[in-house]
Structures are given as C-alpha cells and as structure tokens.
Amino acid sequence: MSPKNQNGWFQWLGATLPIWCLVVSIEPVLAADLTLLSIEELMQVRVVSATKQAQPWADTAAAVFVITADDIRRSGVTHIMEALRLAPGVQVARIDSSRWAITIRGFNGRFANKLLVMIDGRSVYTPAFSGVYWEIQDMPLDNIERIEIVRGPGGSLWGANAVNGVINIITKLARDTQGGMVSVTAGNEDRAIVEARYGGKLGDTAQYRVYGRYADQDGFISRNGQDAEDDWNLQRGGFRLDWQPTTRDNVTVSGDVYDGDLHQNMVIPTLTSPYTELLLDDAKANGRSVQARWEHQNSSTEQIALQLYYQQEKRSDLMQQSELETFDVDFQHSFKLGERQAIVWGLDYRRYQDHFGSAVLGGGFSPDAQTTQLFSLFAQDQVALTERLQLTLGARVEHNDYTGWEWQPNLRLLWQLSDVQRVWGAVSRAVRTPSRAEEDSWTNVTTVSPSPETGGLPAIVALVGDGRFEAEQLTAYEIGYRTWLNKDFSFDFTVFYNDYDHLLSMEQGTPLLGTLFASYLVFPLYFRNFFSDDNYGAEMAVDWRPLEKWRLQLAYSYLWSRPEQQGWSPLNQISLLSSWEIKNDLEFDTWFYYIDRLNSLSTLSQLGIVSVDPYLNLTLRLAWRPRKDLELSLTGANLLDKSHLEYVQEAYTFPVEVQRSIYGQVKWSF
C-alpha cells in the first residue's frame, strides 16, 4: 500500500472513530479456554450463528460444527481456509497458490455462490460475482476464537445467499489477547508469515489490541512440473477495542486494512490461432473496513443490539477493475415471552455502491457504476412445547433491487431423548439473489475455432446478463442426532435432502457479428433459471479422548449429486485429526484427510472436463514449549506425494498442483 493510501486510511479512521465509538460492540462471546474443557463441557459451549442467540451447542436444532482456536493450532495450518477441512460437509480445494474453491453440501467453484461467509457477523460475500475472494480473507490465526459452521440453510436468520450454509469466523475478545505476541513461520512453500499483536487496557473498563500480519507464499507447479509462478503476498493490519461503560452495556469497535499482490495464471480467449493465450495476471487487491456494535442488556431475559459496518474493496485483474463499498446497519431485539417462548427479531439495511473499469478480457458492466439496496425483517420464536420438545418457527422477508421481495421461512424441532441425547429435524427455504454479473454484465470466456458452423470465422463465447435472471431457490430437509456418552466421547450425525429450483442455466442467443482487427462471431449465452436439481447426503463428526492426553476428531461426509453435477463436489470426504500431548511441554499431531475423485467443470475452457484423482493428505506437527511464553513447532503438510491436483477453475482454466511443504514456526508471548 502506498504511503498516500495509508495516510488516507488513518485520516479517515481518525475522523470517524469518535462517531463509531458512540454506537458499538461485538457480542462478548465465549472467553473460556476451550482446551481445558471436557467433551461433555464442549457440548454446552454457547454458539450464536445458528439462532442469532447464544445457545448451548448441544441444544441447537441445526447441523452446527465448531472449529476451536486449539483445533486450528493443533492442525498446523497457516491459512484460515485450510482449517475448514476439519469440518464435515465443507469442501475445501486449492485452485492455485492463492485461489480457493470452498463450499458446503455441493456446487463448489471459484465463486461458490450458495455459502454465506462472515467475520464477526460482517458479510464478506462479493455481490459483484456471487462468492468470496478467499485469498483476501487471510487473517491472523491467533486472533480467532472459533469458527462456527452451520451446514444447511440459514436464510431465515442471515438473509439471501445463506443457502447451503453459513461460516462465521469469530475473533477473540480484546481482554483475551492482553500483552504481546510475535510469530514467525518460514518454509519452502510458506516462505514467510510474520504476525505481531499487542493488547492493553484503557482504564478499568476498556481493552484493546492492535495487530499486523505479512504472508509471502511461493507459487505451485503446472501439471508438467514447471514453476507456475503464481506466488503471492498479503499484508494486513487492524485493531479491536472492547468497552464496558456499564454493567448492562458492551461496546466494540474494530477495523482492518489489507493490501495484496496476487499472481494468477489465466488461459484467455484470443481471435488468432491457437485461440487461447496463457497470461500471468498480476492481480492487486486492497481494502479496509470498520465494524461497530452496541449491546444492551435490559434484563436477564431481554437484550437489544445495534451493529454497523463499512467496508471498501478494490481489485484489479484481467477480469475486472472494480471498487465496491458496503454499508450495513443491523438491529436485533431478543426477549422471553412467558416461561416457554424465546423470541428474536430484527431489521437490516445494506447498501452497495460499485464501480467497474474496463476489463482486459473484453466486456464489462452496463452501467459501469450502480448503487443497490437491501432491506429485510426477520423474526424467530423458540417454543418449549414440553420439557423435552422445542419448536422453532422463523422467517425473513427481504427486498432487493433485482428480484423484489423474497421470503425465507424455517421450521425446526428439537427432542431431548435424554440428558445426553438430542434428535432434531428441520424444513427450510432459502434463496440466492442475482449478482451484478448475472444482471448486467458481458464476459468473454472462451473461443470456438473456425469451422463450417461458424462460417470459417473464430467465435467468442460470451456470458451475458440482461436483467432476466431470477433468484435461485432451495427447499431443504434435515434430520440430525447427537449424543455425548460421557465426558470423553461425542457423536453427531446428520442426513439431508436438498431440492433446488430456478438454478442458474444458460440460454444460447442469436449469434452476432463483431469486428475488432478482424471479423469474428459472438455466441452469447444469457443467464437464465431453467435448471432444477437435487442432492442428498450424510455427515458425521466423532470426538473421542481415549486417554487424558490424546484426542481424536473424525469428520466424514457423503454427498450424492446427479452425474452432470458430480464435478463440483466429491462423493466422500474424511478428516481425522489426532492430537497427542506427549508431555506438558511436547505435542505431536497427525492429520489425515481424504478427498474422493471429482471431474472439475471446466466446460467453459478448451480443456473440457479435467478429472481430479482421489488424494490422501498427511500433515504432521511437532511442537515444543521450552518456556511457557515460547513455542517452537515443525510441520510437514501434503507429505504422501510430491504434488497433486485439487481443483480446476471453471473458466480461464490453468490447472496447477499443490506441493509438499515443510515449515517451522517460532511463537513468543510477552
């Protein structure tokens, strides 16, 4: 980031901070050290993402999985995206060194568009193309308290695009990060990752932290063993302030700024033989955000919360030159009605303002700048029908500028079979609203070589949004069972059936004659909703401590899709993490995960369908703490093969392989 941009950021922050401090806070969730809890106690940990209210994990009528801070540390991962592999139902695949394909319960891709991702309740979903730029979500792992993953629809609480699931990354309270911490990681693939953090107090009622992270990642290799040169680096810095002005109020304000250089290979269409060209895209991304929340406890059974955030994102690559500003304000009120009902309701307003420049690949957006708004109202009622039977009814009504009014209802039932057993079922409806790309964009994706069918001319295939794309719809049916037989064992099992309607399809339009430096045809493909689909599956999570110092965590996922959709997600996934504390100061961790075969959908490129073979990965981590304030660790990842392919991007496809990596880490707290 240039000094000019940095100065602009600090000036803007300094001017607005007093205003934000008047309204602020992130819910003061879970301050306990989860590493000290038994599995029985973990089942009572309070989660917020499934119901928008703090509720015991065991009593949540949804497929919820929590990745704790200790899980992240013991898995040996260096990027938050890798940690998501620990959860059942979540598919994580690296496209190249910086790009990822991540989804829940199918329909994966570079811009998997049925997954809502949040950081402390702030959405990082990209409305320009539908999806998440995961490479810019790379954040300090030591700041994360836990990751709550809700598999299945969350639209009645969180709104459009929470179709197949919700991922909420929850950061630590400032009071839990007091003092200093410096971490340095270096290896053959993770060339350098440096994190620094310092936390302190402001009087008796306020705590703060400031932090920074720099990550420099080596590139991967192409399928012929050549250096893909897709290395990247990202710098991020930020702060968090927690304030308790009274015993009934909590206030938080947080912000961050990032800047990255992302080298990404793209095979782009051309009008001359061989009609494709490989380019190394020097993509750049930077942005900033400020988030604030005020929470007031009216009584032991009633509270209100007001949250606001602003974020600005800029991106420059071959596909787009873009700038997006998002402003969101959210109000929530929860209370008990009598002895049997717990009600939560709220209002939300979100405003997007975008601007797109010219794209190297041709095409663009019309208009090139636009402001859109989103209004919504939700309500949910949890009713205790009996001492052991709980009914949840909820719905969200939402208005967007593309399809107008949408509604997303939700019905859930939880039955306490015994003190240590729960059965639950749910029927939900969720929608995925159009993105800017589907509404009014033109994108050239591939070239058809000259043939008699094209009149001897090359032809460009273009994706065109003409304002006729409607919301995608899902009706989901889920049944789950969970039990914790004793303090050392838990079992969680879910089966589901998803019925999709009005899914994205393409309608071929009338060919057009274009002229640039030579004549060519254009085959337009218009975004439509002619496609319906379904899938079903099962997910299992087992947590077992056979010995006091040894913990095993198993996650298994089965997902059946129709043959034409099986390229998006594998049939079977398995993750097994073994955490062994050899001595009080010595840890040894082993992590296996297996991914079944898939045929990546690269039908918009001239490569056609590229098969991705099944692969088994092994990660080993050895950590030693010679002192309480110092940890030394050595980790080896992808140890079972020299390199392997994990995913192939749908368009502009250039397959690259993930390599074996070894890295060491030094972490000092003071």
XYZ file of N, CA, C and O in Angstrom, residues 289-450:
648
model
N -11.957 -1.821 6.399
C -13.291 -1.973 6.995
C -13.280 -1.430 8.407
O -12.251 -1.418 9.092
N -14.436 -0.991 8.851
C -14.684 -0.624 10.240
C -16.016 -1.232 10.640
O -16.989 -1.168 9.880
N -16.038 -1.857 11.798
C -17.232 -2.551 12.270
C -17.500 -2.134 13.712
O -16.583 -1.980 14.514
N -18.762 -1.938 14.050
C -19.095 -1.474 15.391
C -20.393 -2.107 15.853
O -21.277 -2.387 15.051
N -20.491 -2.313 17.177
C -21.700 -2.925 17.727
C -21.908 -2.468 19.170
O -20.966 -2.426 19.961
N -23.133 -2.126 19.466
C -23.532 -1.798 20.843
C -24.573 -2.818 21.278
O -25.521 -3.108 20.554
N -24.372 -3.364 22.466
C -25.288 -4.363 23.003
C -25.709 -3.955 24.409
O -24.854 -3.653 25.261
N -27.003 -3.931 24.641
C -27.548 -3.506 25.930
C -28.432 -4.601 26.511
O -29.323 -5.121 25.826
N -28.178 -4.950 27.757
C -28.942 -5.981 28.451
C -30.020 -5.294 29.275
O -29.756 -4.723 30.343
N -31.255 -5.316 28.791
C -32.351 -4.697 29.542
C -32.646 -5.451 30.833
O -32.961 -4.855 31.860
N -32.583 -6.772 30.750
C -32.828 -7.630 31.907
C -32.153 -8.964 31.633
O -31.498 -9.142 30.604
N -32.334 -9.896 32.528
C -31.723 -11.213 32.328
C -32.346 -11.959 31.158
O -31.771 -12.934 30.663
N -33.514 -11.517 30.685
C -34.209 -12.213 29.596
C -34.430 -11.331 28.370
O -35.132 -11.743 27.451
N -33.852 -10.133 28.346
C -34.095 -9.237 27.211
C -32.839 -8.439 26.894
O -32.177 -7.919 27.795
N -32.516 -8.355 25.600
C -31.389 -7.536 25.188
C -31.631 -6.982 23.793
O -32.414 -7.535 23.003
N -30.962 -5.877 23.494
C -31.002 -5.283 22.168
C -29.571 -5.097 21.682
O -28.635 -4.992 22.486
N -29.404 -5.070 20.378
C -28.078 -4.892 19.784
C -28.210 -4.080 18.506
O -29.166 -4.257 17.736
N -27.254 -3.202 18.295
C -27.180 -2.412 17.074
C -25.783 -2.566 16.506
O -24.789 -2.304 17.195
N -25.691 -3.018 15.260
C -24.399 -3.230 14.606
C -24.337 -2.449 13.309
O -25.317 -2.402 12.555
N -23.181 -1.861 13.051
C -22.939 -1.162 11.805
C -21.576 -1.581 11.276
O -20.660 -1.869 12.054
N -21.442 -1.623 9.963
C -20.101 -1.770 9.397
C -20.030 -1.104 8.037
O -21.033 -0.930 7.338
N -18.812 -0.715 7.725
C -18.497 -0.140 6.412
C -17.257 -0.851 5.910
O -16.295 -1.069 6.665
N -17.266 -1.250 4.641
C -16.067 -1.831 4.066
C -15.905 -1.366 2.625
O -16.877 -1.155 1.907
N -14.654 -1.197 2.246
C -14.300 -0.771 0.894
C -13.321 -1.784 0.321
O -12.355 -2.167 0.986
N -13.580 -2.230 -0.899
C -12.739 -3.226 -1.554
C -12.385 -2.745 -2.954
O -13.252 -2.293 -3.697
N -11.113 -2.856 -3.304
C -10.654 -2.539 -4.645
C -9.916 -3.750 -5.202
O -9.174 -4.417 -4.484
N -10.136 -3.998 -6.478
C -9.483 -5.139 -7.122
C -9.152 -4.794 -8.561
O -9.949 -4.162 -9.259
N -7.974 -5.242 -8.989
C -7.538 -5.022 -10.364
C -6.941 -6.314 -10.900
O -5.916 -6.792 -10.398
N -7.613 -6.922 -11.877
C -7.086 -8.118 -12.530
C -7.605 -8.169 -13.960
O -8.256 -7.233 -14.431
N -7.318 -9.256 -14.667
C -7.715 -9.356 -16.075
C -9.228 -9.365 -16.241
O -9.744 -8.934 -17.274
N -9.948 -9.858 -15.243
C -11.398 -9.960 -15.357
C -12.103 -8.648 -15.073
O -13.159 -8.370 -15.619
N -11.522 -7.830 -14.184
C -12.239 -6.634 -13.779
C -11.311 -5.623 -13.130
O -10.266 -5.974 -12.580
N -11.692 -4.371 -13.245
C -11.148 -3.285 -12.436
C -12.343 -2.792 -11.624
O -13.282 -2.227 -12.191
N -12.327 -3.003 -10.334
C -13.564 -2.758 -9.583
C -13.290 -2.099 -8.248
O -12.210 -2.232 -7.660
N -14.314 -1.405 -7.788
C -14.330 -0.843 -6.446
C -15.730 -1.038 -5.884
O -16.722 -0.756 -6.561
N -15.806 -1.544 -4.664
C -17.085 -1.817 -4.022
C -17.078 -1.251 -2.619
O -16.146 -1.491 -1.841
N -18.116 -0.518 -2.286
C -18.315 -0.010 -0.930
C -19.606 -0.601 -0.379
O -20.629 -0.623 -1.064
N -19.543 -1.065 0.856
C -20.698 -1.669 1.511
C -20.938 -0.974 2.840
O -20.001 -0.791 3.632
N -22.179 -0.604 3.065
C -22.586 -0.076 4.370
C -23.762 -0.894 4.861
O -24.716 -1.150 4.113
N -23.704 -1.326 6.121
C -24.746 -2.186 6.668
C -25.075 -1.735 8.077
O -24.179 -1.425 8.885
N -26.367 -1.682 8.386
C -26.814 -1.416 9.748
C -27.847 -2.474 10.115
O -28.750 -2.783 9.332
N -27.659 -3.063 11.288
C -28.485 -4.195 11.703
C -28.945 -3.977 13.144
O -28.132 -3.683 14.030
N -30.249 -4.123 13.371
C -30.822 -4.012 14.717
C -31.438 -5.351 15.099
O -32.088 -5.997 14.269
N -31.239 -5.748 16.357
C -31.776 -7.024 16.825
C -32.299 -6.877 18.244
O -31.691 -6.217 19.093
N -33.454 -7.515 18.501
C -34.089 -7.481 19.822
C -34.480 -8.910 20.186
O -35.168 -9.585 19.417
N -34.049 -9.367 21.336
C -34.409 -10.714 21.790
C -34.979 -10.632 23.200
O -34.517 -9.841 24.029
N -35.979 -11.453 23.477
C -36.630 -11.426 24.784
C -37.390 -12.730 24.985
O -37.655 -13.481 24.033
N -37.766 -12.981 26.222
C -38.591 -14.138 26.553
C -40.025 -13.692 26.749
O -40.287 -12.653 27.344
N -40.936 -14.500 26.240
C -42.357 -14.244 26.398
C -42.922 -15.373 27.251
O -43.104 -16.504 26.775
N -43.148 -15.078 28.513
C -43.575 -16.125 29.424
C -42.430 -17.070 29.733
O -41.251 -16.755 29.571
N -42.778 -18.254 30.175
C -41.762 -19.236 30.553
C -41.338 -20.125 29.390
O -40.314 -20.798 29.464
N -42.095 -20.118 28.300
C -41.875 -21.120 27.260
C -41.383 -20.560 25.928
O -40.977 -21.321 25.060
N -41.409 -19.252 25.729
C -41.074 -18.699 24.421
C -39.870 -17.769 24.499
O -39.788 -16.917 25.381
N -38.951 -17.946 23.529
C -37.808 -17.050 23.353
C -37.896 -16.479 21.945
O -37.849 -17.228 20.956
N -38.044 -15.172 21.843
C -38.280 -14.507 20.562
C -37.091 -13.617 20.223
O -36.554 -12.915 21.087
N -36.688 -13.660 18.978
C -35.693 -12.732 18.466
C -36.211 -12.178 17.143
O -36.760 -12.912 16.321
N -36.080 -10.875 16.959
C -36.490 -10.262 15.705
C -35.508 -9.135 15.392
O -34.759 -8.669 16.258
N -35.512 -8.710 14.134
C -34.575 -7.661 13.778
C -34.837 -7.079 12.409
O -35.627 -7.599 11.608
N -34.149 -5.958 12.154
C -34.207 -5.237 10.888
C -32.793 -5.062 10.364
O -31.842 -4.907 11.147
N -32.671 -5.060 9.036
C -31.348 -4.858 8.436
C -31.480 -4.012 7.178
O -32.441 -4.160 6.406
N -30.507 -3.132 7.009
C -30.408 -2.337 5.775
C -28.973 -2.428 5.282
O -28.023 -2.246 6.058
N -28.821 -2.727 3.994
C -27.486 -2.821 3.397
C -27.467 -2.053 2.078
O -28.401 -2.149 1.283
N -26.384 -1.333 1.873
C -26.227 -0.522 0.664
C -24.900 -0.853 0.000
O -23.847 -0.805 0.632
N -24.970 -1.237 -1.277
C -23.782 -1.494 -2.082
C -23.614 -0.375 -3.108
O -24.582 0.019 -3.766
N -22.391 0.101 -3.253
C -22.079 1.055 -4.312
C -20.844 0.550 -5.045
O -19.787 0.378 -4.437
N -20.983 0.263 -6.342
C -19.864 -0.311 -7.080
C -19.480 0.559 -8.266
O -20.242 1.413 -8.718
N -18.272 0.300 -8.752
C -17.789 0.950 -9.966
C -16.828 0.000 -10.653
O -15.907 -0.531 -10.029
N -17.049 -0.248 -11.949
C -16.229 -1.163 -12.724
C -15.542 -0.421 -13.861
O -16.177 0.365 -14.575
N -14.234 -0.689 -14.002
C -13.495 -0.150 -15.127
C -13.452 -1.146 -16.263
O -14.088 -2.201 -16.236
N -12.682 -0.840 -17.294
C -12.576 -1.716 -18.461
C -11.831 -2.986 -18.096
O -10.938 -2.987 -17.245
N -12.205 -4.095 -18.729
C -11.580 -5.386 -18.485
C -10.699 -5.770 -19.663
O -11.070 -5.559 -20.827
N -9.511 -6.322 -19.366
C -8.598 -6.751 -20.425
C -9.233 -7.822 -21.285
O -9.007 -7.892 -22.500
N -10.074 -8.672 -20.692
C -10.696 -9.773 -21.423
C -11.846 -9.316 -22.314
O -12.432 -10.114 -23.024
N -12.158 -8.041 -22.267
C -13.293 -7.558 -23.043
C -14.565 -7.634 -22.225
O -14.633 -8.247 -21.173
N -15.601 -6.990 -22.722
C -16.854 -6.976 -21.988
C -16.820 -5.939 -20.884
O -16.066 -4.965 -20.921
N -17.649 -6.137 -19.870
C -17.737 -5.198 -18.780
C -19.149 -5.158 -18.236
O -19.942 -6.089 -18.427
N -19.454 -4.063 -17.542
C -20.763 -3.897 -16.913
C -21.449 -2.663 -17.482
O -20.798 -1.667 -17.806
N -22.755 -2.756 -17.624
C -23.536 -1.616 -18.096
C -24.804 -1.498 -17.253
O -25.663 -2.382 -17.299
N -24.888 -0.448 -16.418
C -23.953 0.663 -16.274
C -22.687 0.242 -15.529
O -22.683 -0.770 -14.831
N -21.614 1.040 -15.679
C -20.359 0.682 -15.028
C -20.339 1.065 -13.553
O -19.428 0.670 -12.823
N -21.319 1.816 -13.092
C -21.434 2.154 -11.673
C -22.896 2.060 -11.267
O -23.790 2.441 -12.032
N -23.129 1.551 -10.068
C -24.512 1.352 -9.647
C -24.587 1.273 -8.124
O -23.656 0.817 -7.460
N -25.714 1.722 -7.594
C -25.992 1.604 -6.163
C -27.219 0.717 -5.980
O -28.247 0.941 -6.624
N -27.097 -0.298 -5.160
C -28.225 -1.191 -4.866
C -28.443 -1.244 -3.365
O -27.524 -1.009 -2.571
N -29.679 -1.582 -2.979
C -30.049 -1.596 -1.574
C -30.774 -2.886 -1.223
O -31.417 -3.506 -2.076
N -30.653 -3.249 0.033
C -31.277 -4.464 0.542
C -31.950 -4.124 1.872
O -31.318 -3.579 2.773
N -33.232 -4.445 1.986
C -33.983 -4.236 3.221
C -34.507 -5.588 3.690
O -34.954 -6.397 2.868
N -34.501 -5.827 4.998
C -35.029 -7.107 5.467
C -35.563 -6.992 6.890
O -35.134 -6.148 7.685
N -36.487 -7.890 7.186
C -37.091 -8.030 8.503
C -37.158 -9.519 8.814
O -37.585 -10.311 7.978
N -36.709 -9.909 10.012
C -36.793 -11.328 10.369
C -37.355 -11.457 11.776
O -37.281 -10.541 12.613
N -37.918 -12.625 12.043
C -38.410 -12.948 13.379
C -38.318 -14.456 13.577
O -38.510 -15.231 12.627
N -38.022 -14.856 14.798
C -37.942 -16.276 15.117
C -38.444 -16.496 16.536
O -38.142 -15.727 17.446
N -39.219 -17.568 16.710
C -39.816 -17.888 18.007
C -39.445 -19.322 18.367
O -39.741 -20.257 17.619
N -38.763 -19.493 19.489
C -38.470 -20.821 20.017
C -39.482 -21.117 21.127
O -39.545 -20.392 22.126
N -40.251 -22.184 20.939
C -41.338 -22.514 21.854
C -41.053 -23.863 22.510
O -40.844 -24.870 21.814
N -41.040 -23.891 23.826
C -40.885 -25.146 24.562
C -42.260 -25.803 24.666
O -43.077 -25.448 25.516
N -42.521 -26.746 23.768
C -43.824 -27.424 23.774
C -43.999 -28.271 25.021
O -45.087 -28.324 25.605
N -42.934 -28.956 25.403
C -42.888 -29.703 26.661
C -41.495 -29.491 27.243
O -40.686 -28.746 26.697
N -41.190 -30.164 28.323
C -39.863 -30.036 28.920
C -38.775 -30.553 27.984
O -37.630 -30.123 28.065
N -39.123 -31.480 27.092
C -38.110 -32.090 26.234
C -38.332 -31.834 24.746
O -37.574 -32.322 23.926
N -39.344 -31.079 24.381
C -39.652 -30.851 22.972
C -39.695 -29.352 22.696
O -40.456 -28.622 23.337
N -38.882 -28.921 21.745
C -38.787 -27.499 21.428
C -39.047 -27.270 19.949
O -38.460 -27.926 19.089
N -39.944 -26.325 19.648
C -40.292 -25.962 18.276
C -39.725 -24.585 17.964
O -39.842 -23.662 18.771
N -39.124 -24.446 16.779
C -38.600 -23.161 16.332
C -39.268 -22.787 15.016
O -39.222 -23.562 14.053
N -39.880 -21.617 14.984
C -40.504 -21.082 13.777
C -39.859 -19.738 13.464
O -39.724 -18.887 14.355
N -39.469 -19.549 12.215
C -38.844 -18.287 11.855
C -39.025 -17.978 10.390
O -39.342 -18.856 9.583
N -38.834 -16.720 10.034
C -38.926 -16.304 8.633
C -38.242 -14.957 8.464
O -38.157 -14.158 9.403
N -37.752 -14.734 7.262
C -37.184 -13.441 6.893
C -37.858 -12.978 5.607
O -37.990 -13.754 4.652
N -38.266 -11.719 5.601
C -38.791 -11.072 4.403
C -37.753 -10.047 3.959
O -37.312 -9.217 4.764
N -37.394 -10.110 2.698
C -36.267 -9.319 2.214
C -36.602 -8.704 0.865
O -37.244 -9.349 0.022
N -36.142 -7.483 0.651
C -36.355 -6.815 -0.631
C -35.008 -6.419 -1.233
O -34.193 -5.751 -0.582
N -34.779 -6.856 -2.482
C -33.571 -6.454 -3.190
C -33.958 -5.776 -4.497
O -35.097 -5.899 -4.966
N -33.026 -5.072 -5.111
C -33.325 -4.268 -6.296
C -33.430 -5.093 -7.571
O -33.807 -4.554 -8.617
N -33.101 -6.383 -7.516
C -33.119 -7.207 -8.720
C -34.409 -8.010 -8.862
O -35.024 -8.033 -9.927
N -34.814 -8.691 -7.802
C -35.987 -9.578 -7.893
C -37.123 -9.156 -6.972
O -38.129 -9.852 -6.901
N -36.952 -8.036 -6.281
C -38.028 -7.560 -5.414
C -38.084 -8.315 -4.103
O -37.064 -8.586 -3.475
N -39.290 -8.688 -3.689
C -39.491 -9.320 -2.386
C -39.193 -10.814 -2.447
O -39.612 -11.512 -3.362
N -38.456 -11.292 -1.442
C -38.184 -12.716 -1.268
C -38.475 -13.071 0.188
O -38.281 -12.256 1.086
N -38.950 -14.311 0.398
C -39.177 -14.727 1.781
C -38.546 -16.089 2.017
O -38.465 -16.923 1.122
N -38.077 -16.286 3.256
C -37.323 -17.486 3.592
C -37.789 -18.000 4.966
O -37.307 -17.550 5.998
N -38.717 -18.947 4.971
C -39.223 -19.495 6.238
C -38.364 -20.651 6.738
O -37.547 -21.220 6.005
N -38.621 -21.026 7.978
C -37.794 -22.016 8.630
C -38.606 -22.671 9.750
O -39.265 -21.974 10.528
N -38.597 -24.008 9.811
C -39.274 -24.746 10.882
C -38.323 -25.813 11.398
O -37.790 -26.610 10.617
N -38.118 -25.827 12.735
C -37.193 -26.780 13.341
C -37.808 -27.368 14.611
O -38.535 -26.685 15.332
N -37.472 -28.616 14.883
C -37.980 -29.313 16.059
C -36.819 -30.037 16.731
O -36.049 -30.745 16.068
N -36.661 -29.834 18.032
C -35.603 -30.487 18.810
C -36.240 -31.324 19.912
O -37.074 -30.829 20.680
N -35.842 -32.573 20.004
C -36.365 -33.503 21.001
C -35.203 -33.991 21.868
O -34.242 -34.566 21.367
N -35.302 -33.765 23.167
C -34.305 -34.258 24.107
C -34.682 -35.677 24.514
O -35.528 -35.884 25.389
N -34.060 -36.644 23.859
C -34.354 -38.038 24.187
C -33.960 -38.357 25.619
O -34.628 -39.129 26.310
N -32.834 -37.782 26.050
C -32.354 -37.962 27.419
C -31.438 -36.785 27.724
O -31.289 -35.875 26.904
N -30.806 -36.813 28.872
C -29.914 -35.715 29.231
C -28.711 -35.628 28.311
O -28.077 -34.569 28.215
N -28.377 -36.720 27.595
C -27.175 -36.730 26.752
C -27.502 -37.106 25.307
O -26.603 -37.491 24.554
N -28.757 -37.007 24.892
C -29.129 -37.328 23.520
C -30.105 -36.286 22.977
O -31.017 -35.856 23.687
N -29.898 -35.917 21.708
C -30.781 -34.974 21.039
C -31.098 -35.493 19.631
O -30.221 -36.005 18.930
N -32.364 -35.333 19.243
C -32.789 -35.581 17.867
C -33.444 -34.306 17.370
O -34.227 -33.678 18.093
N -33.144 -33.909 16.153
C -33.734 -32.689 15.613
C -34.068 -32.872 14.138
O -33.503 -33.730 13.450
N -34.997 -32.076 13.675
C -35.368 -32.078 12.264
C -35.688 -30.661 11.821
O -36.030 -29.793 12.637
N -35.555 -30.400 10.518
C -35.781 -29.044 10.015
C -36.259 -29.088 8.575
O -35.867 -29.968 7.792
N -37.119 -28.131 8.242
C -37.515 -27.848 6.868
C -37.292 -26.354 6.658
O -37.796 -25.537 7.438
N -36.537 -26.002 5.622
C -36.153 -24.604 5.418
C -36.223 -24.244 3.947
O -36.045 -25.095 3.067
N -36.457 -22.955 3.703
C -36.392 -22.413 2.353
C -35.366 -21.297 2.347
O -35.309 -20.474 3.259
N -34.544 -21.263 1.305
C -33.532 -20.222 1.168
C -33.426 -19.816 -0.292
O -33.775 -20.593 -1.199
N -32.955 -18.595 -0.531
C -32.808 -18.093 -1.896
C -31.410 -17.514 -2.077
O -30.767 -17.060 -1.130
N -30.960 -17.551 -3.323
C -29.717 -16.889 -3.717
C -30.075 -15.848 -4.766
O -30.547 -16.159 -5.859
N -29.906 -14.571 -4.404
C -30.328 -13.488 -5.290
C -29.277 -13.234 -6.363
O -28.105 -13.591 -6.214
N -29.647 -12.595 -7.477
C -28.705 -12.361 -8.567
C -27.538 -11.467 -8.149
O -27.663 -10.617 -7.257
N -26.427 -11.668 -8.812
C -25.275 -10.791 -8.651
C -25.273 -9.768 -9.776
O -26.051 -9.849 -10.736
N -24.363 -8.805 -9.685
C -24.225 -7.815 -10.751
C -23.867 -8.472 -12.075
O -24.335 -8.062 -13.148
N -23.029 -9.512 -12.012
C -22.612 -10.187 -13.238
C -23.798 -10.813 -13.955
O -23.902 -10.769 -15.187
N -24.715 -11.402 -13.200
C -25.877 -12.047 -13.805
C -26.935 -11.046 -14.224
O -27.805 -11.359 -15.036
N -26.857 -9.862 -13.701
C -27.860 -8.859 -14.000
C -27.520 -8.040 -15.244
O -28.363 -7.849 -16.117
N -26.286 -7.554 -15.368
C -25.982 -6.639 -16.476
C -24.494 -6.613 -16.823
O -23.859 -5.558 -16.842
N -23.925 -7.792 -17.086
C -22.511 -7.858 -17.468
C -22.344 -8.546 -18.810
O -23.258 -9.209 -19.325
N -21.162 -8.379 -19.375
C -20.746 -9.080 -20.594
C -19.337 -9.593 -20.339
O -18.429 -8.807 -20.080
N -19.139 -10.934 -20.405
C -17.835 -11.523 -20.120
C -17.465 -12.519 -21.203
O -18.182 -13.502 -21.431
N -16.352 -12.281 -21.890
C -15.835 -13.221 -22.882
C -15.089 -14.338 -22.161
O -14.155 -14.073 -21.393
N -15.494 -15.602 -22.413
C -14.923 -16.698 -21.627
C -14.082 -17.679 -22.434
O -13.139 -18.260 -21.908
N -14.402 -17.898 -23.698
C -13.627 -18.856 -24.476
C -13.835 -18.586 -25.963
O -14.724 -17.817 -26.359
N -12.995 -19.227 -26.796
C -13.059 -19.064 -28.247
C -13.352 -20.394 -28.912
O -12.800 -21.430 -28.525
N -14.232 -20.354 -29.903
C -14.500 -21.518 -30.743
C -13.694 -21.359 -32.026
O -13.769 -20.320 -32.703
N -12.896 -22.367 -32.363
C -12.054 -22.294 -33.564
C -12.912 -22.207 -34.821
O -14.061 -22.669 -34.845
N -12.398 -21.618 -35.899
C -13.151 -21.529 -37.159
C -13.573 -22.910 -37.651
O -12.823 -23.885 -37.566
